[in-house]
Amino acid sequence: MSYDPILNANLFTFYLQDNNGQTLQVLYNGSKPQDFENSEQVVVVGSYQDSVFYAKQILLKCPSKYNDGVKVEVAKNPT
């Protein structure tokens, strides 16, 4: 992960590993999202070109502070 707001406040780069174990570099033209280091999962929206993923949006899934460790499941097709 690389972010230096003094050098360039609108450039955040990091390496992302997908569920298949493939790792790729992500470049984001924006500031590093708050609590990025604490997120459980990251979803990036953008495009892939020349072995680099250019993110337009970064979505974070952060650990819940409010469920007291209880796992909540949502039924997709309730009967």
Tab-separated table of C-alpha atoms in Angstrom:
chain	number	residue	atom	x	y	z
A	1	MET	CA	0.000	0.000	0.000
A	2	SER	CA	1.336	3.429	-0.902
A	3	TYR	CA	-0.212	6.812	-0.116
A	4	ASP	CA	1.712	10.038	0.422
A	5	PRO	CA	-0.667	13.025	0.671
A	6	ILE	CA	2.260	15.456	0.629
A	7	LEU	CA	3.651	14.075	-2.615
A	8	ASN	CA	0.278	13.451	-4.319
A	9	ALA	CA	-2.966	13.554	-2.318
A	10	ASN	CA	-4.885	12.080	-5.254
A	11	LEU	CA	-2.938	8.852	-5.777
A	12	PHE	CA	-3.460	5.722	-3.715
A	13	THR	CA	-1.951	2.415	-4.826
A	14	PHE	CA	-2.146	-1.041	-3.307
A	15	TYR	CA	-2.040	-4.726	-4.197
A	16	LEU	CA	-5.239	-6.733	-4.082
A	17	GLN	CA	-5.543	-10.508	-3.850
A	18	ASP	CA	-8.771	-12.033	-5.146
A	19	ASN	CA	-10.549	-15.172	-3.902
A	20	ASN	CA	-8.548	-17.281	-6.386
A	21	GLY	CA	-5.212	-16.071	-4.983
A	22	GLN	CA	-4.369	-13.834	-7.945
A	23	THR	CA	-2.660	-10.570	-6.960
A	24	LEU	CA	-2.803	-7.358	-8.971
A	25	GLN	CA	-1.832	-3.736	-8.536
A	26	VAL	CA	-4.632	-1.213	-8.060
A	27	LEU	CA	-4.260	2.510	-8.814
A	28	TYR	CA	-6.887	4.902	-7.480
A	29	ASN	CA	-6.969	8.606	-8.363
A	30	GLY	CA	-8.179	9.777	-4.987
A	31	SER	CA	-7.247	9.764	-1.339
A	32	LYS	CA	-6.892	6.591	0.707
A	33	PRO	CA	-10.279	5.639	2.201
A	34	GLN	CA	-10.584	6.062	5.937
A	35	ASP	CA	-10.221	2.736	7.823
A	36	PHE	CA	-8.812	0.990	4.729
A	37	GLU	CA	-6.430	-1.017	6.907
A	38	ASN	CA	-9.294	-2.292	9.091
A	39	SER	CA	-11.544	-3.514	6.274
A	40	GLU	CA	-12.383	-7.211	5.979
A	41	GLN	CA	-12.923	-7.059	2.227
A	42	VAL	CA	-12.422	-4.508	-0.527
A	43	VAL	CA	-14.451	-4.161	-3.717
A	44	VAL	CA	-12.959	-2.059	-6.502
A	45	VAL	CA	-14.892	-0.754	-9.492
A	46	GLY	CA	-12.991	0.293	-12.589
A	47	SER	CA	-11.057	-1.170	-15.487
A	48	TYR	CA	-8.098	-3.483	-16.071
A	49	GLN	CA	-5.388	-2.448	-18.528
A	50	ASP	CA	-1.712	-3.357	-18.992
A	51	SER	CA	-1.596	-5.589	-15.880
A	52	VAL	CA	-2.943	-2.790	-13.625
A	53	PHE	CA	-6.465	-2.266	-12.285
A	54	TYR	CA	-7.534	1.405	-12.465
A	55	ALA	CA	-10.122	1.896	-9.740
A	56	LYS	CA	-12.863	4.502	-10.072
A	57	GLN	CA	-14.443	3.528	-6.770
A	58	ILE	CA	-13.348	1.623	-3.651
A	59	LEU	CA	-15.947	0.012	-1.395
A	60	LEU	CA	-14.931	-1.269	2.039
A	61	LYS	CA	-16.509	-3.982	4.148
A	62	CYS	CA	-15.495	-3.137	7.672
A	63	PRO	CA	-15.930	-5.329	10.742
A	64	SER	CA	-19.182	-4.568	12.500
A	65	LYS	CA	-18.869	-2.952	15.913
A	66	TYR	CA	-22.538	-3.392	16.701
A	67	ASN	CA	-23.495	-7.064	16.311
A	68	ASP	CA	-21.690	-8.429	19.417
A	69	GLY	CA	-20.183	-11.244	17.359
A	70	VAL	CA	-23.567	-12.562	16.210
A	71	LYS	CA	-23.559	-13.667	12.590
A	72	VAL	CA	-26.516	-12.296	10.641
A	73	GLU	CA	-27.698	-14.112	7.527
A	74	VAL	CA	-30.174	-12.806	4.985
A	75	ALA	CA	-32.440	-15.275	3.209
A	76	LYS	CA	-32.398	-14.814	-0.556
A	77	ASN	CA	-35.647	-16.668	-1.248
A	78	PRO	CA	-37.809	-16.705	1.889
A	79	THR	CA	-40.690	-19.193	1.830
